[in-house]
XYZ file of C-alpha atoms in Angstrom:
144
model
C -48.153 -4.360 123.443
C -45.226 -3.449 121.198
C -45.682 -0.431 118.897
C -45.652 -2.626 115.787
C -47.885 -5.345 117.273
C -51.510 -5.313 116.232
C -54.308 -6.326 118.601
C -55.063 -9.238 116.254
C -51.501 -10.534 116.526
C -51.670 -10.362 120.312
C -54.977 -12.219 120.348
C -53.591 -14.847 117.985
C -50.544 -15.360 120.208
C -52.705 -15.684 123.338
C -54.974 -18.165 121.588
C -52.117 -20.407 120.426
C -49.798 -20.005 123.422
C -50.709 -23.417 124.920
C -49.868 -25.133 121.622
C -46.551 -23.275 121.419
C -45.624 -24.450 124.921
C -46.600 -28.041 124.070
C -44.474 -27.864 120.906
C -41.506 -26.551 122.910
C -41.916 -29.350 125.470
C -42.055 -31.804 122.545
C -38.749 -30.473 121.180
C -37.081 -30.516 124.602
C -38.382 -34.007 125.358
C -37.156 -35.217 121.978
C -33.720 -33.723 122.584
C -33.543 -35.402 126.007
C -34.655 -38.722 124.518
C -32.087 -38.450 121.723
C -29.303 -37.679 124.183
C -30.182 -40.564 126.497
C -30.537 -43.125 123.719
C -27.306 -41.987 122.070
C -25.390 -42.397 125.337
C -27.029 -45.807 125.834
C -25.972 -46.807 122.312
C -22.372 -45.771 122.993
C -22.355 -47.703 126.281
C -23.817 -50.847 124.698
C -21.228 -50.725 121.909
C -18.645 -51.821 124.468
C -20.500 -55.095 125.001
C -22.302 -55.981 121.765
C -22.413 -55.608 117.990
C -23.431 -52.135 116.799
C -26.686 -53.390 115.235
C -27.797 -54.973 118.532
C -26.772 -51.821 120.382
C -28.802 -49.756 117.929
C -31.847 -52.018 118.246
C -31.726 -51.878 122.051
C -31.272 -48.106 122.151
C -33.977 -47.565 119.493
C -36.523 -49.656 121.433
C -35.556 -47.871 124.637
C -36.077 -44.590 122.786
C -39.630 -45.568 121.837
C -40.441 -46.439 125.457
C -38.794 -43.278 126.764
C -40.555 -41.166 124.144
C -43.913 -42.589 125.203
C -43.188 -41.781 128.856
C -41.909 -38.266 128.107
C -44.778 -37.493 125.746
C -47.537 -38.788 128.025
C -46.267 -37.303 131.275
C -44.342 -34.194 130.294
C -45.301 -33.042 126.791
C -49.033 -33.721 126.514
C -49.720 -34.442 130.211
C -51.970 -37.323 129.227
C -53.114 -40.350 131.192
C -51.310 -43.627 130.599
C -53.195 -46.193 128.551
C -52.030 -49.670 127.541
C -53.847 -49.284 124.227
C -52.053 -46.008 123.482
C -48.779 -47.572 124.612
C -49.300 -50.449 122.166
C -50.189 -48.055 119.328
C -47.343 -45.600 120.007
C -44.667 -47.487 117.979
C -46.863 -47.036 114.896
C -45.913 -43.347 114.986
C -42.284 -44.422 114.607
C -43.170 -46.661 111.665
C -44.986 -43.824 109.897
C -42.252 -41.266 110.511
C -39.531 -43.737 109.528
C -41.261 -44.488 106.222
C -41.858 -40.795 105.559
C -38.266 -39.938 106.481
C -36.870 -42.706 104.272
C -38.977 -41.444 101.365
C -37.831 -37.851 101.933
C -34.233 -39.059 102.079
C -34.601 -41.025 98.835
C -36.188 -38.065 97.053
C -33.748 -35.457 98.357
C -30.538 -37.466 97.924
C -31.488 -39.838 95.114
C -33.454 -37.477 92.888
C -32.657 -33.890 93.867
C -28.906 -34.384 94.366
C -28.811 -33.206 97.982
C -25.603 -34.440 99.682
C -26.196 -37.603 101.737
C -24.882 -35.848 104.850
C -27.602 -33.176 104.529
C -30.468 -35.469 103.486
C -31.402 -36.542 107.026
C -31.850 -32.900 108.017
C -34.511 -32.567 105.325
C -36.129 -35.752 106.630
C -36.192 -34.316 110.152
C -37.832 -31.099 108.950
C -40.573 -33.194 107.349
C -41.019 -35.887 110.005
C -40.827 -33.744 113.148
C -44.181 -31.981 112.620
C -45.778 -35.281 111.562
C -44.468 -36.957 114.707
C -45.789 -34.083 116.826
C -49.254 -34.187 115.238
C -49.554 -37.983 115.433
C -48.357 -38.024 119.058
C -50.801 -35.265 119.951
C -53.690 -37.063 118.240
C -52.875 -40.358 119.943
C -52.014 -39.158 123.433
C -53.996 -35.995 124.067
C -57.730 -36.413 124.428
C -59.742 -33.684 122.723
C -61.011 -30.969 125.016
C -64.799 -30.900 125.420
C -66.550 -28.150 123.494
C -68.878 -26.265 125.841
C -70.069 -23.752 123.252
C -72.993 -25.618 121.876
């Protein structure tokens, strides 16, 4: 224990360590997904209109995100029902991000180039929580 670390802080860290590791895996998986879908988009641009390339890479990103989140991030079992529901997370976060963008750029005067960063700060935790709720089954409570 560090000299300035209290026993309570150490206990709190130990208690939440699994969640911290899951959150880090979520960030790494998201970065990997973003990189892959961006490269796919650039490759598809050589053969099709940018909107079709975006649609194809976006849909691939949803599929890849489901695979990364079930297998790597939350280590959850595959389920066709969860797979079918997973795109709803993207709908929710898109709507929330679009609203944050409208408020920050349209009403608060934030530069349009910075607005998406504010949206990411808001939607990333929501995406994490919704993915966790959908994909990770609650642990049984053996206390009672």
